[in-house]
């Protein structure tokens, strides 16, 4: 660690990264300040009667920018939640939505709670009460503020919140659009649970198509055989690890969790480790041979791709110099502090920044919100029509082949794949892939073209801030 160096807080880190980018832009100081600051943060303390006594909880909902409405961002359940953290996360949401062209301002919420300490029915009471407090102030509302899952929350909590909103707004026909990340049978969309991990996979596909980017990281080839270390086998980390190993041939050599890590240079089985964690609450006991007590030390093991997918600040001044991966993809929000970012940049490590890397969640949330407002499942109108047009072509090809006497036959496998019209899941994946490709290209164009931009994060900030600034300027601010 540099002598006297102080680790900035998460919000300071985001501000420092923002300042680095605006230093390269030509914005008026007033507009710069307007974009940087967080518009409002609401703190609520509420009581819930649990186990015979009243317990008080503290929650937050922060709105960073309303240049577009509704504003959007997850709700986190964790003991470390605080105002500084939700404000940093809300700011990141503004830039993330701008980068992937999801038409939202940035917001974020959190509740100081360890969800593992409560029974399901207790969590429901707490969640409904928290939602009630936010709904009363339009901080959950289909046209103003639309939360989603984040660390410690998932489909279940989103279903409770949506139901709470609908109980309090019985005539709102768009009630389902008040939160995203709901279960499919409660207004959700196919592919939302996996979306952030899927987006990490698509982001890596985009990077591996970028020859100049690969050169900068000193990497060659494709994803097959690349050694990957993942921190946090929760929603995002699990899906990313699963898709990369099952579909792209990556070898998952390290999995870091709260209670230690598993490390095996020959590869780990993601599914059985996920099942073990679900049953035992951690990785301990899974395999004594591969268990590492000091989990965080595995971040420093050699690998090709490092995926921090748990929480912020894990790569910091104390370990940045020892990170060996040439490529880090920030599946979590803010896993690399501003100080560590500088050390890694100087070493030549390429970082695919959080703002882009984990934008798959908000992208598919956007699709879910549109689905809820249009009250129809994607693909419902076109699917069969698409299939019958494909059938026409197949029939014609087969007729031509027969008439010409050449005896060509389309294989049943081809016919089956070609004939099938796109359902909701296929359309969601296609929309997500398209979004991740276009957003990557917009960052990479800046990264490769400008000599004063030597990293993807600054490029991402430049693109995102440029879009937010254009939106404020168009409004006449
Ligand atoms: P999650 O709660 O499903 O998973 C988090 C995982 O990290 C858990 O397995 C937990 O045990 C582990 N973990 C917690 N503390 C740890 C520590 N100190 N060391 C190692 N592992 C630890 O959460 P998630 O939804 O997967 O979110 C993870 C990150 O991704 C967060 O930064 C979140 O903001 C970000 N993110 C999530 C989404 C989403 O759609 N869920 C979208 C965008 C960004």
Short mmCIF file of C-alpha atoms and ligand atoms in Angstrom, two decimals:
data_model
loop_
_atom_site.label_atom_id
_atom_site.label_comp_id
_atom_site.label_asym_id
_atom_site.label_seq_id
_atom_site.Cartn_x
_atom_site.Cartn_y
_atom_site.Cartn_z
CA UNK A 1 0.00 0.00 0.00
CA UNK A 2 1.21 3.51 -0.83
CA UNK A 3 2.26 5.31 2.33
CA UNK A 4 -0.46 7.58 3.74
CA UNK A 5 -2.81 6.51 0.96
CA UNK A 6 -6.40 6.57 2.13
CA UNK A 7 -8.99 4.33 0.56
CA UNK A 8 -11.83 6.50 -0.76
CA UNK A 9 -15.39 5.60 0.19
CA UNK A 10 -17.53 4.00 -2.51
CA UNK A 11 -19.18 7.32 -3.33
CA UNK A 12 -15.82 9.10 -3.42
CA UNK A 13 -14.58 6.41 -5.79
CA UNK A 14 -17.53 6.95 -8.14
CA UNK A 15 -17.03 10.74 -7.93
CA UNK A 16 -13.30 10.40 -8.68
CA UNK A 17 -14.00 8.24 -11.71
CA UNK A 18 -16.68 10.72 -12.84
CA UNK A 19 -14.27 13.65 -12.37
CA UNK A 20 -11.57 11.92 -14.40
CA UNK A 21 -14.00 11.58 -17.30
CA UNK A 22 -15.50 15.08 -17.16
CA UNK A 23 -11.94 16.44 -17.12
CA UNK A 24 -11.77 15.17 -20.70
CA UNK A 25 -15.10 16.71 -21.70
CA UNK A 26 -16.19 20.17 -22.50
CA UNK A 27 -19.13 20.64 -20.14
CA UNK A 28 -20.01 23.83 -18.30
CA UNK A 29 -19.12 23.58 -14.57
CA UNK A 30 -22.80 24.06 -13.70
CA UNK A 31 -23.97 21.16 -15.86
CA UNK A 32 -21.10 19.02 -14.61
CA UNK A 33 -22.19 19.61 -11.01
CA UNK A 34 -25.87 18.98 -11.85
CA UNK A 35 -25.05 15.60 -13.36
CA UNK A 36 -22.70 14.56 -10.53
CA UNK A 37 -24.86 15.30 -7.48
CA UNK A 38 -27.51 13.01 -6.11
CA UNK A 39 -30.92 14.74 -6.29
CA UNK A 40 -32.44 13.31 -3.11
CA UNK A 41 -32.08 10.51 -0.60
CA UNK A 42 -34.97 9.44 1.58
CA UNK A 43 -34.20 7.70 4.86
CA UNK A 44 -36.94 5.82 6.63
CA UNK A 45 -37.02 4.16 10.04
CA UNK A 46 -39.98 1.92 10.64
CA UNK A 47 -41.03 -0.61 13.23
CA UNK A 48 -42.27 -4.15 12.73
CA UNK A 49 -43.62 -6.36 15.52
CA UNK A 50 -41.55 -9.55 15.40
CA UNK A 51 -41.17 -12.33 17.96
CA UNK A 52 -43.24 -10.40 20.51
CA UNK A 53 -41.39 -7.09 20.31
CA UNK A 54 -41.09 -4.09 18.02
CA UNK A 55 -37.97 -4.06 15.94
CA UNK A 56 -36.87 -0.88 14.13
CA UNK A 57 -35.32 -1.04 10.64
CA UNK A 58 -33.54 1.64 8.61
CA UNK A 59 -34.00 1.87 4.86
CA UNK A 60 -33.05 4.24 2.04
CA UNK A 61 -34.17 5.14 -1.45
CA UNK A 62 -31.92 7.51 -3.31
CA UNK A 63 -32.75 9.27 -6.58
CA UNK A 64 -29.64 10.39 -8.41
CA UNK A 65 -30.99 11.89 -11.62
CA UNK A 66 -34.47 12.51 -13.00
CA UNK A 67 -33.41 13.55 -16.49
CA UNK A 68 -35.58 10.60 -17.52
CA UNK A 69 -38.48 9.11 -15.58
CA UNK A 70 -39.21 6.70 -14.12
CA UNK A 71 -35.96 6.32 -12.25
CA UNK A 72 -34.68 2.80 -11.78
CA UNK A 73 -32.40 0.77 -9.55
CA UNK A 74 -32.32 -2.24 -7.27
CA UNK A 75 -33.15 -2.62 -3.60
CA UNK A 76 -30.41 -4.23 -1.54
CA UNK A 77 -30.78 -6.10 1.76
CA UNK A 78 -27.45 -6.14 3.63
CA UNK A 79 -26.11 -5.02 6.99
CA UNK A 80 -23.59 -2.67 5.36
CA UNK A 81 -26.26 -0.57 3.59
CA UNK A 82 -25.83 3.17 4.25
CA UNK A 83 -26.56 6.50 2.61
CA UNK A 84 -23.13 6.81 1.01
CA UNK A 85 -23.51 3.37 -0.58
CA UNK A 86 -27.04 3.86 -1.98
CA UNK A 87 -26.04 7.25 -3.39
CA UNK A 88 -23.00 5.78 -5.14
CA UNK A 89 -25.12 2.94 -6.51
CA UNK A 90 -27.85 5.37 -7.65
CA UNK A 91 -25.25 7.45 -9.53
CA UNK A 92 -23.94 4.30 -11.23
CA UNK A 93 -27.52 3.47 -12.27
CA UNK A 94 -27.86 6.84 -14.04
CA UNK A 95 -24.70 6.22 -16.07
CA UNK A 96 -25.53 2.55 -16.67
CA UNK A 97 -29.01 3.30 -18.03
CA UNK A 98 -27.59 6.02 -20.28
CA UNK A 99 -24.85 3.71 -21.59
CA UNK A 100 -27.23 0.88 -22.54
CA UNK A 101 -29.99 3.26 -23.63
CA UNK A 102 -32.57 2.14 -21.09
CA UNK A 103 -34.86 5.19 -20.78
CA UNK A 104 -34.55 5.71 -17.03
CA UNK A 105 -32.92 8.00 -14.49
CA UNK A 106 -30.82 6.41 -11.74
CA UNK A 107 -32.02 5.34 -8.31
CA UNK A 108 -31.13 2.76 -5.67
CA UNK A 109 -32.50 1.54 -2.37
CA UNK A 110 -31.40 -0.50 0.56
CA UNK A 111 -32.45 -1.91 3.90
CA UNK A 112 -29.98 -2.50 6.75
CA UNK A 113 -30.77 -6.12 7.45
CA UNK A 114 -29.20 -9.56 7.29
CA UNK A 115 -32.01 -11.47 5.56
CA UNK A 116 -30.54 -14.79 6.74
CA UNK A 117 -31.57 -13.92 10.31
CA UNK A 118 -35.29 -13.94 9.52
CA UNK A 119 -37.97 -16.50 8.65
CA UNK A 120 -39.79 -16.12 5.34
CA UNK A 121 -42.99 -14.79 6.94
CA UNK A 122 -40.96 -12.24 8.93
CA UNK A 123 -39.16 -11.07 5.79
CA UNK A 124 -42.54 -10.68 4.11
CA UNK A 125 -43.79 -8.45 6.94
CA UNK A 126 -40.61 -6.34 6.84
CA UNK A 127 -40.61 -6.07 3.02
CA UNK A 128 -44.28 -5.12 2.83
CA UNK A 129 -43.79 -2.46 5.52
CA UNK A 130 -40.70 -1.03 3.79
CA UNK A 131 -42.59 -1.05 0.46
CA UNK A 132 -45.54 0.73 2.13
CA UNK A 133 -43.24 3.54 3.27
CA UNK A 134 -41.74 3.92 -0.23
CA UNK A 135 -45.10 3.64 -2.06
CA UNK A 136 -46.60 6.40 0.14
CA UNK A 137 -43.95 8.76 -1.21
CA UNK A 138 -44.06 7.60 -4.86
CA UNK A 139 -40.65 5.98 -4.41
CA UNK A 140 -42.23 2.82 -5.80
CA UNK A 141 -44.47 3.74 -8.72
CA UNK A 142 -44.70 2.54 -12.37
CA UNK A 143 -44.24 6.03 -13.79
CA UNK A 144 -41.84 7.48 -11.20
CA UNK A 145 -39.61 4.96 -9.50
CA UNK A 146 -39.27 1.28 -10.40
CA UNK A 147 -37.08 -0.88 -8.11
CA UNK A 148 -35.57 -4.27 -8.97
CA UNK A 149 -33.65 -6.99 -7.09
CA UNK A 150 -30.10 -6.50 -5.88
CA UNK A 151 -27.90 -8.20 -3.30
CA UNK A 152 -30.04 -10.04 -0.73
CA UNK A 153 -33.31 -9.64 -2.66
CA UNK A 154 -34.86 -11.55 -5.54
CA UNK A 155 -38.12 -12.52 -7.24
CA UNK A 156 -39.86 -13.22 -3.95
CA UNK A 157 -39.29 -9.74 -2.49
CA UNK A 158 -40.29 -8.10 -5.80
CA UNK A 159 -43.58 -10.08 -5.84
CA UNK A 160 -44.36 -8.88 -2.27
CA UNK A 161 -43.59 -5.28 -3.22
CA UNK A 162 -45.73 -5.40 -6.38
CA UNK A 163 -48.57 -6.93 -4.42
CA UNK A 164 -48.27 -4.24 -1.74
CA UNK A 165 -48.40 -1.53 -4.42
CA UNK A 166 -51.49 -3.08 -5.97
CA UNK A 167 -53.25 -3.28 -2.58
CA UNK A 168 -52.62 0.43 -2.09
CA UNK A 169 -53.46 1.43 -5.70
CA UNK A 170 -56.33 -0.84 -6.58
CA UNK A 171 -57.34 1.02 -9.76
CA UNK A 172 -53.88 1.42 -11.29
CA UNK A 173 -54.05 -0.75 -14.39
CA UNK A 174 -50.23 -0.55 -14.71
CA UNK A 175 -49.59 -1.68 -11.15
CA UNK A 176 -47.43 -4.63 -12.21
CA UNK A 177 -44.90 -2.22 -13.73
CA UNK A 178 -44.06 -0.75 -10.28
CA UNK A 179 -41.12 -3.14 -9.80
CA UNK A 180 -39.20 -5.50 -12.09
CA UNK A 181 -37.54 -8.83 -11.42
CA UNK A 182 -40.89 -10.39 -10.44
CA UNK A 183 -41.47 -14.14 -10.86
CA UNK A 184 -42.86 -15.17 -14.28
CA UNK A 185 -46.24 -16.09 -12.75
CA UNK A 186 -46.57 -12.66 -11.12
CA UNK A 187 -45.92 -10.34 -14.07
CA UNK A 188 -42.24 -11.15 -14.59
CA UNK A 189 -40.45 -11.85 -17.84
CA UNK A 190 -38.63 -14.95 -19.07
CA UNK A 191 -34.87 -14.62 -18.62
CA UNK A 192 -34.83 -11.90 -15.91
CA UNK A 193 -33.34 -14.04 -13.13
CA UNK A 194 -30.36 -14.98 -15.29
CA UNK A 195 -30.15 -11.59 -17.04
CA UNK A 196 -27.22 -10.00 -15.22
CA UNK A 197 -25.07 -13.14 -15.44
CA UNK A 198 -26.12 -13.61 -19.07
CA UNK A 199 -25.14 -9.99 -19.70
CA UNK A 200 -21.68 -10.67 -18.21
CA UNK A 201 -21.31 -13.54 -20.69
CA UNK A 202 -22.42 -11.34 -23.64
CA UNK A 203 -20.05 -8.59 -22.47
CA UNK A 204 -17.16 -11.09 -22.60
CA UNK A 205 -18.28 -12.22 -26.07
CA UNK A 206 -18.17 -8.57 -27.16
CA UNK A 207 -14.70 -8.13 -25.64
CA UNK A 208 -13.37 -11.29 -27.30
CA UNK A 209 -14.58 -9.96 -30.68
CA UNK A 210 -12.55 -6.75 -30.13
CA UNK A 211 -9.04 -7.52 -31.40
CA UNK A 212 -7.56 -4.22 -30.24
CA UNK A 213 -9.04 -4.69 -26.78
CA UNK A 214 -7.65 -8.24 -26.58
CA UNK A 215 -4.22 -6.95 -27.60
CA UNK A 216 -4.32 -4.35 -24.83
CA UNK A 217 -5.01 -7.13 -22.32
CA UNK A 218 -2.32 -9.32 -23.93
CA UNK A 219 -4.89 -12.04 -24.60
CA UNK A 220 -5.39 -14.32 -27.59
CA UNK A 221 -7.91 -16.91 -28.76
CA UNK A 222 -11.45 -17.25 -27.57
CA UNK A 223 -13.15 -17.99 -24.27
CA UNK A 224 -12.63 -21.73 -24.53
CA UNK A 225 -10.12 -22.96 -21.94
CA UNK A 226 -9.79 -19.58 -20.21
CA UNK A 227 -9.32 -19.88 -16.44
CA UNK A 228 -11.89 -17.90 -14.47
CA UNK A 229 -12.11 -16.95 -10.78
CA UNK A 230 -15.50 -15.78 -9.49
CA UNK A 231 -16.18 -13.99 -6.22
CA UNK A 232 -19.75 -14.46 -4.97
CA UNK A 233 -21.80 -17.40 -6.24
CA UNK A 234 -25.11 -15.55 -5.83
CA UNK A 235 -27.50 -14.66 -8.61
CA UNK A 236 -25.02 -12.81 -10.81
CA UNK A 237 -21.88 -14.86 -10.09
CA UNK A 238 -23.63 -18.22 -10.40
CA UNK A 239 -25.27 -17.47 -13.74
CA UNK A 240 -22.10 -15.96 -15.19
CA UNK A 241 -20.01 -18.96 -14.06
CA UNK A 242 -22.64 -21.43 -15.29
CA UNK A 243 -22.97 -19.96 -18.79
CA UNK A 244 -19.23 -19.40 -19.22
CA UNK A 245 -18.37 -22.97 -18.23
CA UNK A 246 -21.30 -24.80 -19.86
CA UNK A 247 -21.56 -22.80 -23.09
CA UNK A 248 -18.15 -21.21 -23.71
CA UNK A 249 -15.78 -23.85 -22.35
CA UNK A 250 -14.23 -21.67 -19.61
CA UNK A 251 -12.66 -23.44 -16.65
CA UNK A 252 -13.86 -22.10 -13.30
CA UNK A 253 -10.74 -22.45 -11.15
CA UNK A 254 -11.81 -20.38 -8.14
CA UNK A 255 -15.04 -19.60 -6.30
CA UNK A 256 -14.84 -17.17 -3.40
CA UNK A 257 -17.65 -16.91 -0.86
CA UNK A 258 -18.18 -15.27 2.56
CA UNK A 259 -16.72 -18.21 4.49
CA UNK A 260 -13.65 -18.89 2.32
CA UNK A 261 -12.96 -20.07 -1.18
CA UNK A 262 -12.59 -23.18 -3.30
CA UNK A 263 -9.59 -23.23 -5.62
CA UNK A 264 -8.66 -25.94 -8.08
CA UNK A 265 -6.52 -25.19 -11.16
CA UNK A 266 -8.15 -28.18 -12.89
CA UNK A 267 -11.62 -26.70 -12.57
CA UNK A 268 -14.57 -26.70 -10.17
CA UNK A 269 -18.12 -27.96 -10.71
CA UNK A 270 -20.33 -24.87 -10.46
CA UNK A 271 -23.65 -26.71 -10.12
CA UNK A 272 -22.64 -28.94 -7.24
CA UNK A 273 -21.02 -26.02 -5.39
CA UNK A 274 -24.15 -23.90 -5.84
CA UNK A 275 -26.26 -26.78 -4.48
CA UNK A 276 -23.86 -27.16 -1.52
CA UNK A 277 -24.07 -23.43 -0.70
CA UNK A 278 -27.88 -23.50 -0.89
CA UNK A 279 -27.91 -26.35 1.64
CA UNK A 280 -25.07 -25.37 3.96
CA UNK A 281 -24.92 -21.59 3.63
CA UNK A 282 -21.29 -21.49 2.42
CA UNK A 283 -18.48 -23.36 0.72
CA UNK A 284 -16.99 -24.81 3.92
CA UNK A 285 -17.07 -28.59 4.03
CA UNK A 286 -17.46 -29.00 0.26
CA UNK A 287 -13.92 -30.15 -0.28
CA UNK A 288 -11.16 -29.95 2.32
CA UNK A 289 -8.55 -30.44 -0.39
CA UNK A 290 -9.51 -27.32 -2.29
CA UNK A 291 -10.74 -25.11 0.53
CA UNK A 292 -8.91 -21.83 1.22
CA UNK A 293 -9.72 -20.20 4.57
CA UNK A 294 -8.73 -16.68 3.52
CA UNK A 295 -11.13 -16.49 0.60
CA UNK A 296 -10.10 -13.03 -0.59
CA UNK A 297 -6.52 -14.26 -1.18
CA UNK A 298 -7.84 -16.28 -4.15
CA UNK A 299 -8.48 -12.98 -5.97
CA UNK A 300 -4.68 -12.89 -6.32
CA UNK A 301 -4.31 -16.37 -7.86
CA UNK A 302 -3.25 -16.55 -11.53
CA UNK A 303 -6.18 -16.74 -13.96
CA UNK A 304 -7.28 -15.24 -17.27
CA UNK A 305 -10.50 -13.59 -16.17
CA UNK A 306 -11.41 -12.37 -12.68
CA UNK A 307 -15.11 -11.84 -11.98
CA UNK A 308 -15.86 -10.03 -8.72
CA UNK A 309 -19.63 -10.62 -8.37
CA UNK A 310 -20.28 -10.00 -4.67
CA UNK A 311 -19.80 -6.53 -3.23
CA UNK A 312 -17.93 -3.27 -3.57
CA UNK A 313 -14.37 -2.37 -2.64
CA UNK A 314 -12.94 -5.90 -2.71
CA UNK A 315 -10.06 -4.93 -4.99
CA UNK A 316 -8.45 -2.02 -3.21
CA UNK A 317 -5.12 -0.45 -2.31
CA UNK A 318 -4.16 -3.47 -0.22
CA UNK A 319 -4.35 -6.09 -2.97
CA UNK A 320 -4.49 -4.33 -6.38
CA UNK A 321 -0.77 -4.71 -7.04
CA UNK A 322 -1.02 -8.48 -6.45
CA UNK A 323 -3.90 -9.16 -8.82
CA UNK A 324 -2.56 -11.36 -11.63
CA UNK A 325 -5.57 -11.55 -13.98
CA UNK A 326 -5.02 -9.56 -17.18
CA UNK A 327 -8.79 -9.05 -17.49
CA UNK A 328 -11.27 -8.11 -14.75
CA UNK A 329 -14.98 -7.94 -15.48
CA UNK A 330 -16.90 -6.08 -12.79
CA UNK A 331 -20.08 -8.13 -12.38
CA UNK A 332 -20.65 -6.49 -8.97
CA UNK A 333 -21.10 -2.77 -8.59
CA UNK A 334 -17.96 -0.92 -7.54
CA UNK A 335 -15.70 -3.91 -6.74
CA UNK A 336 -12.56 -1.93 -7.68
CA UNK A 337 -11.85 1.25 -5.70
CA UNK A 338 -10.57 4.37 -7.46
CA UNK A 339 -7.08 3.84 -5.99
CA UNK A 340 -6.95 0.22 -7.10
CA UNK A 341 -8.23 1.23 -10.53
CA UNK A 342 -5.21 3.48 -10.97
CA UNK A 343 -2.74 0.77 -9.87
CA UNK A 344 -4.34 -1.75 -12.24
CA UNK A 345 -4.42 0.69 -15.16
CA UNK A 346 -0.71 1.37 -14.68
CA UNK A 347 -0.06 -2.40 -14.70
CA UNK A 348 -1.98 -2.76 -17.99
CA UNK A 349 -4.87 -4.78 -16.55
CA UNK A 350 -7.99 -4.32 -18.64
CA UNK A 351 -11.16 -3.72 -16.60
CA UNK A 352 -14.62 -4.12 -18.16
CA UNK A 353 -16.45 -1.65 -15.92
CA UNK A 354 -19.52 -2.36 -13.78
CA UNK A 355 -21.55 0.31 -15.53
CA UNK A 356 -21.45 -1.86 -18.65
CA UNK A 357 -20.65 -5.36 -17.36
CA UNK A 358 -23.68 -5.80 -15.12
CA UNK A 359 -26.15 -3.79 -17.22
CA UNK A 360 -27.90 -6.99 -18.34
CA UNK A 361 -30.14 -6.78 -15.28
CA UNK A 362 -31.50 -3.33 -15.97
CA UNK A 363 -31.77 -4.08 -19.68
CA UNK A 364 -34.08 -7.04 -19.13
CA UNK A 365 -35.86 -5.08 -16.39
CA UNK A 366 -36.60 -2.51 -19.07
CA UNK A 367 -38.11 -5.24 -21.24
CA UNK A 368 -40.20 -6.43 -18.28
CA UNK A 369 -41.46 -2.90 -17.59
CA UNK A 370 -42.46 -2.50 -21.27
CA UNK A 371 -44.19 -5.90 -21.16
CA UNK A 372 -46.13 -4.88 -18.04
CA UNK A 373 -47.23 -1.59 -19.61
CA UNK A 374 -48.25 -3.24 -22.88
CA UNK A 375 -50.04 -6.07 -21.01
CA UNK A 376 -48.90 -8.68 -23.53
CA UNK A 377 -46.14 -11.28 -23.59
CA UNK A 378 -43.38 -10.67 -26.15
CA UNK A 379 -43.81 -12.87 -29.22
CA UNK A 380 -47.49 -13.62 -28.62
CA UNK A 381 -48.70 -11.93 -31.81
CA UNK A 382 -45.90 -12.90 -34.24
CA UNK A 383 -44.69 -16.33 -33.23
CA UNK A 384 -47.10 -18.59 -35.15
CA UNK A 385 -47.16 -16.26 -38.14
CA UNK A 386 -43.36 -16.45 -38.27
CA UNK A 387 -43.58 -20.25 -38.09
CA UNK A 388 -46.06 -20.49 -40.97
CA UNK A 389 -43.89 -18.27 -43.19
CA UNK A 390 -40.91 -20.50 -42.45
CA UNK A 391 -43.07 -23.55 -43.24
CA UNK A 392 -43.90 -22.02 -46.63
CA UNK A 393 -40.20 -21.75 -47.51
CA UNK A 394 -39.50 -25.33 -46.39
CA UNK A 395 -42.44 -26.66 -48.44
CA UNK A 396 -41.25 -24.73 -51.49
CA UNK A 397 -37.65 -25.94 -51.13
CA UNK A 398 -38.82 -29.53 -50.80
CA UNK A 399 -41.11 -29.17 -53.83
CA UNK A 400 -38.29 -27.71 -55.95
CA UNK A 401 -35.91 -30.47 -54.91
CA UNK A 402 -38.53 -33.12 -55.76
CA UNK A 403 -39.42 -31.52 -59.14
CA UNK A 404 -35.73 -31.28 -60.08
CA UNK A 405 -35.25 -34.87 -59.04
CA UNK A 406 -32.13 -34.06 -57.00
CA UNK A 407 -33.43 -35.71 -53.81
CA UNK A 408 -32.16 -33.06 -51.39
CA UNK A 409 -33.60 -33.37 -47.92
CA UNK A 410 -33.45 -30.84 -45.15
CA UNK A 411 -32.32 -32.48 -41.95
CA UNK A 412 -35.06 -32.82 -39.31
CA UNK A 413 -32.83 -30.94 -36.82
CA UNK A 414 -32.44 -27.98 -39.20
CA UNK A 415 -36.16 -27.99 -39.96
CA UNK A 416 -37.08 -28.00 -36.28
CA UNK A 417 -34.72 -25.13 -35.43
CA UNK A 418 -35.65 -23.07 -38.48
CA UNK A 419 -39.37 -23.55 -38.10
CA UNK A 420 -39.57 -22.52 -34.46
CA UNK A 421 -40.80 -18.92 -34.07
CA UNK A 422 -39.18 -16.82 -31.37
CA UNK A 423 -40.85 -16.98 -27.95
CA UNK A 424 -40.32 -14.54 -25.10
CA UNK A 425 -37.04 -16.03 -23.87
CA UNK A 426 -35.45 -15.98 -27.34
CA UNK A 427 -36.57 -12.38 -27.87
CA UNK A 428 -35.25 -11.30 -24.46
CA UNK A 429 -31.88 -12.91 -25.16
CA UNK A 430 -31.72 -11.34 -28.60
CA UNK A 431 -32.56 -7.88 -27.20
CA UNK A 432 -29.98 -8.29 -24.44
CA UNK A 433 -27.26 -9.48 -26.82
CA UNK A 434 -27.96 -6.57 -29.16
CA UNK A 435 -27.84 -4.09 -26.28
CA UNK A 436 -24.55 -5.45 -24.94
CA UNK A 437 -22.93 -5.42 -28.41
CA UNK A 438 -23.99 -1.87 -29.21
CA UNK A 439 -22.98 -0.52 -25.79
CA UNK A 440 -19.58 -2.26 -26.01
CA UNK A 441 -18.96 -0.76 -29.42
CA UNK A 442 -19.82 2.74 -28.18
CA UNK A 443 -17.22 2.40 -25.37
CA UNK A 444 -14.61 0.68 -27.51
CA UNK A 445 -14.84 3.36 -30.21
CA UNK A 446 -13.84 5.99 -27.65
CA UNK A 447 -11.23 3.75 -26.01
CA UNK A 448 -9.45 2.99 -29.27
CA UNK A 449 -9.85 6.37 -30.96
CA UNK A 450 -8.84 8.84 -28.24
CA UNK A 451 -5.24 8.99 -27.09
CA UNK A 452 -6.25 10.63 -23.81
CA UNK A 453 -8.51 7.67 -22.92
CA UNK A 454 -6.56 4.62 -21.84
CA UNK A 455 -9.27 2.53 -20.24
CA UNK A 456 -12.79 1.24 -20.83
CA UNK A 457 -14.15 2.79 -17.63
CA UNK A 458 -13.28 6.33 -18.69
CA UNK A 459 -14.69 5.57 -22.14
CA UNK A 460 -17.92 4.29 -20.56
CA UNK A 461 -18.23 7.42 -18.40
CA UNK A 462 -17.59 9.65 -21.43
CA UNK A 463 -20.36 7.96 -23.44
CA UNK A 464 -22.83 7.90 -20.53
CA UNK A 465 -22.20 11.45 -19.28
CA UNK A 466 -22.41 12.71 -22.86
CA UNK A 467 -25.90 11.19 -23.17
CA UNK A 468 -27.11 12.55 -19.83
CA UNK A 469 -25.70 15.99 -20.67
CA UNK A 470 -27.43 15.96 -24.07
CA UNK A 471 -30.69 15.10 -22.36
CA UNK A 472 -30.36 17.99 -19.85
CA UNK A 473 -29.36 20.38 -22.64
CA UNK A 474 -32.35 19.34 -24.76
CA UNK A 475 -34.60 20.17 -21.80
CA UNK A 476 -33.08 23.63 -21.65
CA UNK A 477 -31.36 23.20 -18.27
P1 LIG B 1 -26.74 -12.17 -4.25
O1 LIG B 1 -27.16 -11.79 -2.89
O2 LIG B 1 -27.59 -13.08 -5.05
O3 LIG B 1 -25.27 -12.81 -4.24
C1 LIG B 1 -24.18 -12.25 -3.60
C2 LIG B 1 -23.22 -13.38 -3.29
O4 LIG B 1 -22.02 -12.84 -2.77
C3 LIG B 1 -23.77 -14.35 -2.25
O5 LIG B 1 -23.54 -15.68 -2.68
C4 LIG B 1 -22.97 -14.00 -1.00
O6 LIG B 1 -22.83 -15.09 -0.11
C5 LIG B 1 -21.65 -13.57 -1.61
N1 LIG B 1 -20.87 -12.71 -0.72
C6 LIG B 1 -21.31 -11.77 0.14
N2 LIG B 1 -20.27 -11.21 0.80
C7 LIG B 1 -19.16 -11.80 0.34
C8 LIG B 1 -17.78 -11.67 0.62
N3 LIG B 1 -17.34 -10.80 1.52
N4 LIG B 1 -16.91 -12.44 -0.07
C9 LIG B 1 -17.34 -13.33 -1.00
N5 LIG B 1 -18.64 -13.50 -1.29
C10 LIG B 1 -19.55 -12.76 -0.64
O7 LIG B 1 -26.49 -10.77 -5.02
P2 LIG B 1 -26.46 -10.50 -6.57
O8 LIG B 1 -27.82 -10.06 -6.98
O9 LIG B 1 -25.80 -11.63 -7.27
O10 LIG B 1 -25.55 -9.19 -6.62
C11 LIG B 1 -24.12 -9.27 -6.59
C12 LIG B 1 -23.55 -7.96 -7.11
O11 LIG B 1 -24.07 -7.73 -8.43
C13 LIG B 1 -23.89 -6.71 -6.31
O12 LIG B 1 -22.81 -5.81 -6.37
C14 LIG B 1 -25.07 -6.13 -7.07
O13 LIG B 1 -25.21 -4.72 -6.87
C15 LIG B 1 -24.66 -6.45 -8.49
N6 LIG B 1 -25.77 -6.46 -9.44
C16 LIG B 1 -26.83 -7.32 -9.31
C17 LIG B 1 -27.84 -7.30 -10.25
C18 LIG B 1 -28.99 -8.28 -10.21
O14 LIG B 1 -29.76 -8.32 -11.18
N7 LIG B 1 -29.15 -9.09 -9.18
C19 LIG B 1 -27.81 -6.39 -11.32
C20 LIG B 1 -26.72 -5.53 -11.44
C21 LIG B 1 -25.70 -5.58 -10.49
#
